[in-house]
mmCIF file of C-alpha atoms in Angstrom:
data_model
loop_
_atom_site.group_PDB
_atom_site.id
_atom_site.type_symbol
_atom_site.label_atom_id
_atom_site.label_comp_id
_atom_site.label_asym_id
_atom_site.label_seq_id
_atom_site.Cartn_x
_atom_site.Cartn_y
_atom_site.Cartn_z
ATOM 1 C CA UNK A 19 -14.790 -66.322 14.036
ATOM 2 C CA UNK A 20 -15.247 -68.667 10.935
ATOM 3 C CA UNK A 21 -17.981 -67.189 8.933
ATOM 4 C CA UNK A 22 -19.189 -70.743 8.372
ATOM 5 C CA UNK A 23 -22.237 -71.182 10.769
ATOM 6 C CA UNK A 24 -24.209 -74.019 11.936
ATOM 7 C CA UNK A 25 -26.420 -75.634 9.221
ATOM 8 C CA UNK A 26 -29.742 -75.465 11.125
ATOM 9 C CA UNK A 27 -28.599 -71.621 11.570
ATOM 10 C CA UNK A 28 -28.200 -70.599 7.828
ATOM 11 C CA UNK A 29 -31.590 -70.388 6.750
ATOM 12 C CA UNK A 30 -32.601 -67.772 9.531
ATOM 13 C CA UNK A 31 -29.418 -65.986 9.074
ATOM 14 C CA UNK A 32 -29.962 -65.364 5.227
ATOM 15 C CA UNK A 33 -33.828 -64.517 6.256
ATOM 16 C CA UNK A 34 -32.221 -62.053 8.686
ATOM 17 C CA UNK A 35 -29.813 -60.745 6.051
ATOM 18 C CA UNK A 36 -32.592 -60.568 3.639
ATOM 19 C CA UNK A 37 -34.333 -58.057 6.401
ATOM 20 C CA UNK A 38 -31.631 -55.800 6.550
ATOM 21 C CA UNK A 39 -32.228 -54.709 2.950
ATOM 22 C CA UNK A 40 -35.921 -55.017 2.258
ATOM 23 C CA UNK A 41 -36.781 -51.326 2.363
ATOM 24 C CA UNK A 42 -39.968 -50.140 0.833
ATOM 25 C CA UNK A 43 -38.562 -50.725 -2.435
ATOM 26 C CA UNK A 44 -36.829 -53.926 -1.785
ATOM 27 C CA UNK A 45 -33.123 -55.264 -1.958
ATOM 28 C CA UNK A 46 -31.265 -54.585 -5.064
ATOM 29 C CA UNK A 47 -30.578 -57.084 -7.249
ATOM 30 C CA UNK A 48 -26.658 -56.514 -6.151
ATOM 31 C CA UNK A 49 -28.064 -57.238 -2.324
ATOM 32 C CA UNK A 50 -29.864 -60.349 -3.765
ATOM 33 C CA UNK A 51 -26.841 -61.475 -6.007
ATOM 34 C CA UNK A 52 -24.278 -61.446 -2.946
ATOM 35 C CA UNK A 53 -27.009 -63.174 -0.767
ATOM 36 C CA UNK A 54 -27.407 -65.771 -2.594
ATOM 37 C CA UNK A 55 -24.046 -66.533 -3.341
ATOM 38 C CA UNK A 56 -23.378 -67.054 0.397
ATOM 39 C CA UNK A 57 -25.642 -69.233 0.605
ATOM 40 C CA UNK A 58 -23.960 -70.946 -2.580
ATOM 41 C CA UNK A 59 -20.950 -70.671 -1.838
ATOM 42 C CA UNK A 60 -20.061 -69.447 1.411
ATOM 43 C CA UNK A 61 -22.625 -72.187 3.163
ATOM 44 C CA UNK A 62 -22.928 -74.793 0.392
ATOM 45 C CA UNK A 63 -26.967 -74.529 0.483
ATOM 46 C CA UNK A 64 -27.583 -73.973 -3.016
ATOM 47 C CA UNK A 65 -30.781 -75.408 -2.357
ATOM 48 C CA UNK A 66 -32.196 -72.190 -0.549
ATOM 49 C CA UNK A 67 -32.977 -69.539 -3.120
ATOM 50 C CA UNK A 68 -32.820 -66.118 -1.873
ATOM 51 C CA UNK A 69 -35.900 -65.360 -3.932
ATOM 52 C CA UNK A 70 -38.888 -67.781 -2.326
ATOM 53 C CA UNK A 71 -37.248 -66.915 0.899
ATOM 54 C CA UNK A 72 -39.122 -64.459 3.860
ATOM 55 C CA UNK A 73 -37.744 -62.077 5.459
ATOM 56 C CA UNK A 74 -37.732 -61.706 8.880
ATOM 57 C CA UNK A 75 -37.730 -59.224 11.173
ATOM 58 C CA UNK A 76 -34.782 -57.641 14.061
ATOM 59 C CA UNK A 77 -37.274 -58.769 17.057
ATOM 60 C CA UNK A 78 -37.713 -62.169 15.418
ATOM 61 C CA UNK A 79 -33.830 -62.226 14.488
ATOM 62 C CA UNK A 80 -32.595 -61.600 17.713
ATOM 63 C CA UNK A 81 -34.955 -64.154 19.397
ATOM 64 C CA UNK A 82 -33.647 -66.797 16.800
ATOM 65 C CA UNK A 83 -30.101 -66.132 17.118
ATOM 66 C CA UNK A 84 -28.355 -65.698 20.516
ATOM 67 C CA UNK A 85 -24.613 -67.089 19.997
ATOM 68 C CA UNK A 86 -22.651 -64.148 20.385
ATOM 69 C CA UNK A 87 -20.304 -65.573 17.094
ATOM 70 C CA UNK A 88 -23.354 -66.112 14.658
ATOM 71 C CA UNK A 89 -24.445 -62.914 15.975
ATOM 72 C CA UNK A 90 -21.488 -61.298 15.177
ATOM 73 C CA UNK A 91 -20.957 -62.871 11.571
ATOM 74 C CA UNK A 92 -24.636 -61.671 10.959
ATOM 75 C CA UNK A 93 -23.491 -57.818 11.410
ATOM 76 C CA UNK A 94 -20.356 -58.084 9.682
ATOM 77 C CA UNK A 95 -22.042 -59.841 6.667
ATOM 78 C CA UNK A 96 -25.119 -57.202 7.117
ATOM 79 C CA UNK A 97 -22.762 -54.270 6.785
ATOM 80 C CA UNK A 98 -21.729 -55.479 3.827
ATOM 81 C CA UNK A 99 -24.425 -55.766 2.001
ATOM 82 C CA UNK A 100 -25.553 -52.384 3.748
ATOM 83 C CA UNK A 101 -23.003 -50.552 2.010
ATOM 84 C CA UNK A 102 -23.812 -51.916 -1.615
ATOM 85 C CA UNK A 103 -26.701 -50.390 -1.992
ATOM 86 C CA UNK A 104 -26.772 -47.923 -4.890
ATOM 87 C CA UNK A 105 -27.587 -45.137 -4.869
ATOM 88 C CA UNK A 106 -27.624 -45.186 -0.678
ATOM 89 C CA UNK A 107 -30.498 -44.202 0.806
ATOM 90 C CA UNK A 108 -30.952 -43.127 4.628
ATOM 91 C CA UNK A 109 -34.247 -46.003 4.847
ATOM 92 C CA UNK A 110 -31.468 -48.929 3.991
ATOM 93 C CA UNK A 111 -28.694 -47.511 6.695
ATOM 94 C CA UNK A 112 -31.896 -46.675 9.468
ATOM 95 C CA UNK A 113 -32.939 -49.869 8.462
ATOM 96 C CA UNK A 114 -29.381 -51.266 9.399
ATOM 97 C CA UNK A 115 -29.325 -49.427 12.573
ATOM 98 C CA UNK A 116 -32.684 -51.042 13.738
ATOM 99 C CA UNK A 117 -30.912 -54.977 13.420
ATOM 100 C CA UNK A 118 -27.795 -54.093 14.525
ATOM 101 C CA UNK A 119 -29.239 -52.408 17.832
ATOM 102 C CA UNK A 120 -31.521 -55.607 17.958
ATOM 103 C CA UNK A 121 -28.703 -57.763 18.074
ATOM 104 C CA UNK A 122 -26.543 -55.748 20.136
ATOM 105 C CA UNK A 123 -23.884 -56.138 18.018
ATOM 106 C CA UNK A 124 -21.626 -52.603 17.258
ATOM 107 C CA UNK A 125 -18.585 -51.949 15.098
ATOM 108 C CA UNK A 126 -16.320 -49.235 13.200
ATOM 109 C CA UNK A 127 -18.230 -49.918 10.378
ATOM 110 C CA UNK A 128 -21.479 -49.191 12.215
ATOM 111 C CA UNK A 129 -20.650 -46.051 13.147
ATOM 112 C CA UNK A 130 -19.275 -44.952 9.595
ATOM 113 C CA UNK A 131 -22.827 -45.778 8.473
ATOM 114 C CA UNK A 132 -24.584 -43.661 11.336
ATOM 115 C CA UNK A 133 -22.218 -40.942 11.007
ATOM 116 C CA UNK A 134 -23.539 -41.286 7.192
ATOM 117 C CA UNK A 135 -27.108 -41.455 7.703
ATOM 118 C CA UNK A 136 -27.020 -38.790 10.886
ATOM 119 C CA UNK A 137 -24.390 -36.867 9.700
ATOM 120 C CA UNK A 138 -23.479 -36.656 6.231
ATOM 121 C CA UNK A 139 -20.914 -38.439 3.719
ATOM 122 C CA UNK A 140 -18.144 -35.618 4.816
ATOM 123 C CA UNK A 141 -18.521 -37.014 8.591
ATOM 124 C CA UNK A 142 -18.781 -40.400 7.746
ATOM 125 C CA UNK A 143 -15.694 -40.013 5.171
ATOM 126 C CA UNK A 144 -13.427 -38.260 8.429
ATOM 127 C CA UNK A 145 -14.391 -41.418 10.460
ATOM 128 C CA UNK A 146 -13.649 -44.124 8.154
ATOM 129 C CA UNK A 147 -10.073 -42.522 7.776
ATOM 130 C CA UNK A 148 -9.655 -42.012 11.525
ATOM 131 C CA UNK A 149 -10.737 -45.954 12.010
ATOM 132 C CA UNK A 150 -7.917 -46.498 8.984
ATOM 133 C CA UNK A 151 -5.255 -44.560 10.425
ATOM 134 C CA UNK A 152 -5.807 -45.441 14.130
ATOM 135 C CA UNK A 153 -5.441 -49.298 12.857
ATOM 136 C CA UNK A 154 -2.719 -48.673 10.093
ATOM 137 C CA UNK A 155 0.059 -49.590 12.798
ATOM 138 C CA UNK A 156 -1.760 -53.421 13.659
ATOM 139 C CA UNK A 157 -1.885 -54.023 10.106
ATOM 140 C CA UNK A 158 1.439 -52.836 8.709
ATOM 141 C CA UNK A 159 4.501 -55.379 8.577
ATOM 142 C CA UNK A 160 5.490 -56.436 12.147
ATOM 143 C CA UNK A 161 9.513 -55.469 11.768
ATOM 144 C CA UNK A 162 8.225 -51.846 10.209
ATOM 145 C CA UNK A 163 5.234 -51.113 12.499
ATOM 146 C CA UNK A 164 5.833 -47.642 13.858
ATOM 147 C CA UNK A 165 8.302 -46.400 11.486
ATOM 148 C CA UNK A 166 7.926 -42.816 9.530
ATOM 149 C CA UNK A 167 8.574 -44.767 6.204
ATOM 150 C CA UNK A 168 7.446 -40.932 4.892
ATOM 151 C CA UNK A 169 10.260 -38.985 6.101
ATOM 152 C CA UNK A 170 13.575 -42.322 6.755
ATOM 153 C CA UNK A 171 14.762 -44.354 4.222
ATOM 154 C CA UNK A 172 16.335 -42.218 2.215
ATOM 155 C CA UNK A 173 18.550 -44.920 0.889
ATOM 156 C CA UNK A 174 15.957 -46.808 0.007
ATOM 157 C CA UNK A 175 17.110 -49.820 2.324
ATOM 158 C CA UNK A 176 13.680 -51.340 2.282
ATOM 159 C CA UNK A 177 13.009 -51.375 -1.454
ATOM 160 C CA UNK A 178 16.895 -53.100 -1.796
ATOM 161 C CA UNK A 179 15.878 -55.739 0.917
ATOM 162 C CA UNK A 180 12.755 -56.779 -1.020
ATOM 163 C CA UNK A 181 14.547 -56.572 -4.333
ATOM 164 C CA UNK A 182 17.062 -58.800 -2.989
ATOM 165 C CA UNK A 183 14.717 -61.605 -2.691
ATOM 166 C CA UNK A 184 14.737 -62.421 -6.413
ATOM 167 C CA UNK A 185 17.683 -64.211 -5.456
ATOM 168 C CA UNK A 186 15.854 -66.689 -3.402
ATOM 169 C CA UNK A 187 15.253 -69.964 -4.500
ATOM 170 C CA UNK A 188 11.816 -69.631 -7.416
ATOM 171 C CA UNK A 189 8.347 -69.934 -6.228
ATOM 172 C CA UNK A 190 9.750 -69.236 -2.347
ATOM 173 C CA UNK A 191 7.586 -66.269 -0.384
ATOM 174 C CA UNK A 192 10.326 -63.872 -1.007
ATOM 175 C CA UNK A 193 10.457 -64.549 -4.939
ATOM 176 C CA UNK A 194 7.228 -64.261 -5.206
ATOM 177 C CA UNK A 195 6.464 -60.551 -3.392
ATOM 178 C CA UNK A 196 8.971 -59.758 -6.744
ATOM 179 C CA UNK A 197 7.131 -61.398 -8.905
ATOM 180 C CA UNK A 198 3.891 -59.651 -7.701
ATOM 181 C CA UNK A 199 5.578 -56.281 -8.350
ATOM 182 C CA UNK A 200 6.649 -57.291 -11.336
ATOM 183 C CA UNK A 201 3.719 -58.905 -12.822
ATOM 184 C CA UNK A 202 0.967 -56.074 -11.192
ATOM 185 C CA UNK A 203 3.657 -52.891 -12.438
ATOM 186 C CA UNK A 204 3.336 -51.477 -8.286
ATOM 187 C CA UNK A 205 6.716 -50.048 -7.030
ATOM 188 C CA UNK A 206 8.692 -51.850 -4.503
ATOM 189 C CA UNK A 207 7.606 -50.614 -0.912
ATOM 190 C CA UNK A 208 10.594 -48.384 -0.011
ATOM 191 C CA UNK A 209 11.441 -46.926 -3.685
ATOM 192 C CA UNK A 210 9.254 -44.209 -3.212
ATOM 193 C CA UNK A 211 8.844 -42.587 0.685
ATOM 194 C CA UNK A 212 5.531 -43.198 1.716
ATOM 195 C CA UNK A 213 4.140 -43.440 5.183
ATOM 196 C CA UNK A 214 2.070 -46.407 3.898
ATOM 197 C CA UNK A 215 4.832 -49.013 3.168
ATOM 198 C CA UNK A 216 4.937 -51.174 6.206
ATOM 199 C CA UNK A 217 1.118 -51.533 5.343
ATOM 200 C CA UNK A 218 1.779 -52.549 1.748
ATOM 201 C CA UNK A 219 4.924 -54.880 2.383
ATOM 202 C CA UNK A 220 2.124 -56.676 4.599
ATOM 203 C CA UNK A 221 -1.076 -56.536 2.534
ATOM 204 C CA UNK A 222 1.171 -57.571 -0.671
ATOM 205 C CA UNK A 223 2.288 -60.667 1.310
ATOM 206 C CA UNK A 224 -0.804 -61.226 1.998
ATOM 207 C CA UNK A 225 -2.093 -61.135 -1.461
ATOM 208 C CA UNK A 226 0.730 -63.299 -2.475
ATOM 209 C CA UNK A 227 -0.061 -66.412 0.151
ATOM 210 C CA UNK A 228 -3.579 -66.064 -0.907
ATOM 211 C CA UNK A 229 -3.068 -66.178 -4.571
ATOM 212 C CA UNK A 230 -6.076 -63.361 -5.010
ATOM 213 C CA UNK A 231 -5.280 -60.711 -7.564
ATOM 214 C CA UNK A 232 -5.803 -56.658 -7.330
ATOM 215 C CA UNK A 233 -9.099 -56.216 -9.016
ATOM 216 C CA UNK A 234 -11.356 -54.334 -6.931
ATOM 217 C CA UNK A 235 -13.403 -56.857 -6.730
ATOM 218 C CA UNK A 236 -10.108 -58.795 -5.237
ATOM 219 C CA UNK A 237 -9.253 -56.139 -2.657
ATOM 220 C CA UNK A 238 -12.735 -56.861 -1.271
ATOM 221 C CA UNK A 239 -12.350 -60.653 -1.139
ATOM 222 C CA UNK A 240 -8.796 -60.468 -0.001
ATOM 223 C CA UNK A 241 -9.974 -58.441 3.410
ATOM 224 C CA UNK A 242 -13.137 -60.761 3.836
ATOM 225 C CA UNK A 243 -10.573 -63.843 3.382
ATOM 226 C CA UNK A 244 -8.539 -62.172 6.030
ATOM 227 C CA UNK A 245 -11.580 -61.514 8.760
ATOM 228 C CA UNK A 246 -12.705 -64.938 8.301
ATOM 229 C CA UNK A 247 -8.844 -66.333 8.985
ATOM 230 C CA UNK A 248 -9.195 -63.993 11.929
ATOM 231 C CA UNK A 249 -11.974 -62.544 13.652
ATOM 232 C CA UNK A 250 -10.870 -59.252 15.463
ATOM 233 C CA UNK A 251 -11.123 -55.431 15.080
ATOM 234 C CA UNK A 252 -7.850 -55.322 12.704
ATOM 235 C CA UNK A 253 -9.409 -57.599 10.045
ATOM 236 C CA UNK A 254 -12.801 -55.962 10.176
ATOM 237 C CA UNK A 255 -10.937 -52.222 9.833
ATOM 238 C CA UNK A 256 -9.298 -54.110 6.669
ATOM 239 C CA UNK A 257 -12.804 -55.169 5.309
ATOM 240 C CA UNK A 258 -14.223 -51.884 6.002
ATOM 241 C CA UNK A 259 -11.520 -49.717 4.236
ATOM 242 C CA UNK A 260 -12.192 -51.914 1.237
ATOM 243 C CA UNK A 261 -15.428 -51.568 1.312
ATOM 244 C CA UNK A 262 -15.305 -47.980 1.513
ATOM 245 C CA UNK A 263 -12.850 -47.592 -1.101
ATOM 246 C CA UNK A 264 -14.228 -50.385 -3.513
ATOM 247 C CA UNK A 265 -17.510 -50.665 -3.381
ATOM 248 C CA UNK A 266 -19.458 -47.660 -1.395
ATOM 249 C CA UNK A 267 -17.054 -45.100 -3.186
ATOM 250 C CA UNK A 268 -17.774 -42.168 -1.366
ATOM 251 C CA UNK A 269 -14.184 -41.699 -0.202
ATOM 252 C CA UNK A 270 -10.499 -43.585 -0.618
ATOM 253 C CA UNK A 271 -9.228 -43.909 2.741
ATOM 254 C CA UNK A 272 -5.781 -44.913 0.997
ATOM 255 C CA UNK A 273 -4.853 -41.443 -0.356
ATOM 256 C CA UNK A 274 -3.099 -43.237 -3.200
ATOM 257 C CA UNK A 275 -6.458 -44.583 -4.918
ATOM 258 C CA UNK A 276 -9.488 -43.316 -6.480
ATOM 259 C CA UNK A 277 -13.025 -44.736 -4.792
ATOM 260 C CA UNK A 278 -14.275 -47.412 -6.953
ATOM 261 C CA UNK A 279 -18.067 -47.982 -6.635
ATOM 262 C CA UNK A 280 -20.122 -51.049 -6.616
ATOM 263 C CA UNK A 281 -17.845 -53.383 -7.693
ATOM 264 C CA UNK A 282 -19.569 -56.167 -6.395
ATOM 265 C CA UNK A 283 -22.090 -56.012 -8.975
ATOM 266 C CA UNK A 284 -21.536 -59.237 -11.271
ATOM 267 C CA UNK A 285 -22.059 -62.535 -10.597
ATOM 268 C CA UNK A 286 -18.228 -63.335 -10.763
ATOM 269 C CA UNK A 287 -17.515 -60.601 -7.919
ATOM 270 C CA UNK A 288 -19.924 -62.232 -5.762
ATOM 271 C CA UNK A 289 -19.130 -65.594 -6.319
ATOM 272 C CA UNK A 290 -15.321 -64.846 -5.670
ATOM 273 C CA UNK A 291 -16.446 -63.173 -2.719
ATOM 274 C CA UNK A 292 -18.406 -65.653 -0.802
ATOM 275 C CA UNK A 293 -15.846 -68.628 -2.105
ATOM 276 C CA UNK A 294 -12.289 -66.725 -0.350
ATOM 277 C CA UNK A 295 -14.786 -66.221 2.992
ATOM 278 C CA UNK A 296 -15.197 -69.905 2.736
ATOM 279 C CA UNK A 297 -11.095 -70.082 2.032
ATOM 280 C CA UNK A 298 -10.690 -68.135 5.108
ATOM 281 C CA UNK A 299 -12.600 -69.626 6.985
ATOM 282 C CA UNK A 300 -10.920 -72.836 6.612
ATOM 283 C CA UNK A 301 -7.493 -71.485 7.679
ATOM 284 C CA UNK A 302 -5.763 -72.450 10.764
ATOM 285 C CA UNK A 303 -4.597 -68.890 11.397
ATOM 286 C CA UNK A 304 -4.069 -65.881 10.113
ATOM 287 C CA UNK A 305 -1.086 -65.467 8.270
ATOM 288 C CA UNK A 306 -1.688 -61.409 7.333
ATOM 289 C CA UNK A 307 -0.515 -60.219 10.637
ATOM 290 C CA UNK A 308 2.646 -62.384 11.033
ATOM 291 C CA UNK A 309 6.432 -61.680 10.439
ATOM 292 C CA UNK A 310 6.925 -62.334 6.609
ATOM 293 C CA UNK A 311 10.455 -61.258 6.232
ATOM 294 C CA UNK A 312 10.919 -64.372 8.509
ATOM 295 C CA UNK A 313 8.970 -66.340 6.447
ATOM 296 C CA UNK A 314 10.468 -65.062 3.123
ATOM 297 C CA UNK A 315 12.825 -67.698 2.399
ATOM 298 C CA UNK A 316 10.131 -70.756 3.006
ATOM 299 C CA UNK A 317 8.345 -72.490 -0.823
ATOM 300 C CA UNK A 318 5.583 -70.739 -1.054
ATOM 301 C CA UNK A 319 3.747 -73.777 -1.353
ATOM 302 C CA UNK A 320 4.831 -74.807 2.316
ATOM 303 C CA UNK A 321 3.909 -71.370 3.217
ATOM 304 C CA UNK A 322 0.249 -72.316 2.164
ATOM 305 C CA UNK A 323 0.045 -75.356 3.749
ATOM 306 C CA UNK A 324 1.325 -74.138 7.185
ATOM 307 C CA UNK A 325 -1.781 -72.299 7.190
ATOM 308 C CA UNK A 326 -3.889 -73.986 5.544
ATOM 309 C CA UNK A 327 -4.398 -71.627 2.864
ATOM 310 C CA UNK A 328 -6.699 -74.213 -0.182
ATOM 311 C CA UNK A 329 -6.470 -73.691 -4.086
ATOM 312 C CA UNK A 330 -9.335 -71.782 -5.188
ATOM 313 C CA UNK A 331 -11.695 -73.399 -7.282
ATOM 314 C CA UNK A 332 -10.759 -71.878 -10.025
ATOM 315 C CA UNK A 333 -7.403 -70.847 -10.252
ATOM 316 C CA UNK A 334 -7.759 -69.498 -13.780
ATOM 317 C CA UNK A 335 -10.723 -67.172 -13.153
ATOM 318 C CA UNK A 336 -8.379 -64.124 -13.251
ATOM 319 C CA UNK A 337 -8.977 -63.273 -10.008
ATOM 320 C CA UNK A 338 -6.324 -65.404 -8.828
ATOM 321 C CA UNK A 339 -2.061 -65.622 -9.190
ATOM 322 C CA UNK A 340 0.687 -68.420 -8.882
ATOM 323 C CA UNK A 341 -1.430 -71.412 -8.236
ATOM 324 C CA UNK A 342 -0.627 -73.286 -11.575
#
């Protein structure tokens, strides 16, 4: 799944989208900030404006769109903007129920939001930590998937592998994971026992072949770049624990951060938002789940290009790293 759609498609897509969030008091201007910045960005229609647009109803959605992969990209973009609503409110996730049982589309993320609106934040907060967890191993570094990085390592061999790569040649994969930890102040994976560190060795490489930075604003992008490289249940479990932890803040599913909340709401979140799901989306494959100690030693820039990974933009917004 690319989230780029067909061009006759995007007008009754963001009409769709638009539906999702018109409750009796309408979509937020956060809602109608990251809508139209799809459509800017994302879909390169900045002739549509969110604002003269109709919505349209999940009867007249679901006749409309039919292709199981538009269909799918719908829901994943819907639950996005479902969750920045602020304050929530149980009309905007029944409302979300309605389209996504019109579509006949499901997901983890769907059924944080019901346990939410059925539930109760508490339930909701014990499933989106179960969904982390049960993924955790199908995100984490391939050679350290499955390890107790908590309770081995007491030499620290991990941290002293990754440390060793500021020997490699400058501005190769390797040397820049140091960099990263350098420039950002995060300890090495492996200096500390954590039973997290095969997930960070891979989500840090993964920022690093990107070039997106750690705002929270960035850890959103980052995981939408990443579903739109690939489009699977691992990717979308990424996207949702960022969204959780960023941007609905009712709970951190990584134990070792605080909840942001809405930080998609400014127009340079949103733009770099909807501009890394275009990135993604124009990648060959998806270089977050592959072997990056293997690829450690390779220019960075050759790295990129295996993959297809484009400069952003902007490479000086400062929500981006080592593309100058």
């Amino acid at each position: 799944m690319s989230f780029f759609i067909e061009p006759g498609s995007v007008a009754v897509v963001a009409r769709g989208l638009l539906g999702t969030v018109s409750t009796s008091q309408g979509p937020s201007q956060e809602q109608l900030r990251l809508l139209q910045s799809l459509l800017d960005y994302l879909w390169d229609r900045p002739d549509l404006n969110i604002h003269t647009l109709s919505p349209i109803s999940s009867f007249e959605l679901a006749l409309t769109i039919t292709d199981q992969s538009t269909r799918r990209v719908f829901h994943n973009l819907q639950m996005m903007l479902e969750l920045s609503r602020h304050p929530q409110t149980e009309e905007q996730l029944r409302l979300g129920e309605v389209y996504s049982e019109s579509l006949g589309v499901t997901s983890d993320a769907l059924q944080v939001t019901r346990d939410y609106l059925h539930s109760g934040v508490r339930k909701a907060a014990e499933d989106a930590n179960r969904i982390f967890y049960k993924f955790l191993p199908l995100r984490s570094e391939p050679e350290l998937a499955g390890l107790d990085l908590s309770s081995i390592d007491n030499g620290h061999e991990l941290a002293k592998r990754i440390e060793s790569f500021s020997d490699l040649p400058e501005m190769s994969l390797g040397w820049a994971l140091v960099y990263y930890y350098k420039r950002f102040g995060f300890p090495v994976p492996g200096s500390q026992l954590c039973e997290l560190n095969s997930l960070y060795v891979a989500h840090d490489m993964t920022h690093v072949i990107s070039g997106i930075s750690i705002t929270p604003a960035g850890e959103i992008a980052l995981s939408a770049f990443q579903l739109a490289m690939g489009p699977n249940q691992i990717n979308e479990s990424a996207l949702l624990a960022s969204l959780i932890t960023h941007e609905a803040g009712f709970v951190s599913v990584n134990p070792t951060l605080r909840p942001d909340d809405a930080s998609l709401d400014n127009s340079s979140a949103a733009h770099l938002l909807s501009s890394e799901m275009a990135r993604g989306s124009c990648c060959n494959g998806d270089f977050s789940l592959v072997d990056h100690f293997q690829l450690a030693h390779l220019p960075l820039s050759r790295v990129r290009k295996q993959f297809n990974v484009l400069p952003p933009k902007n490479s000086d917004d400062g929500h981006h790293f080592l593309w100058s």
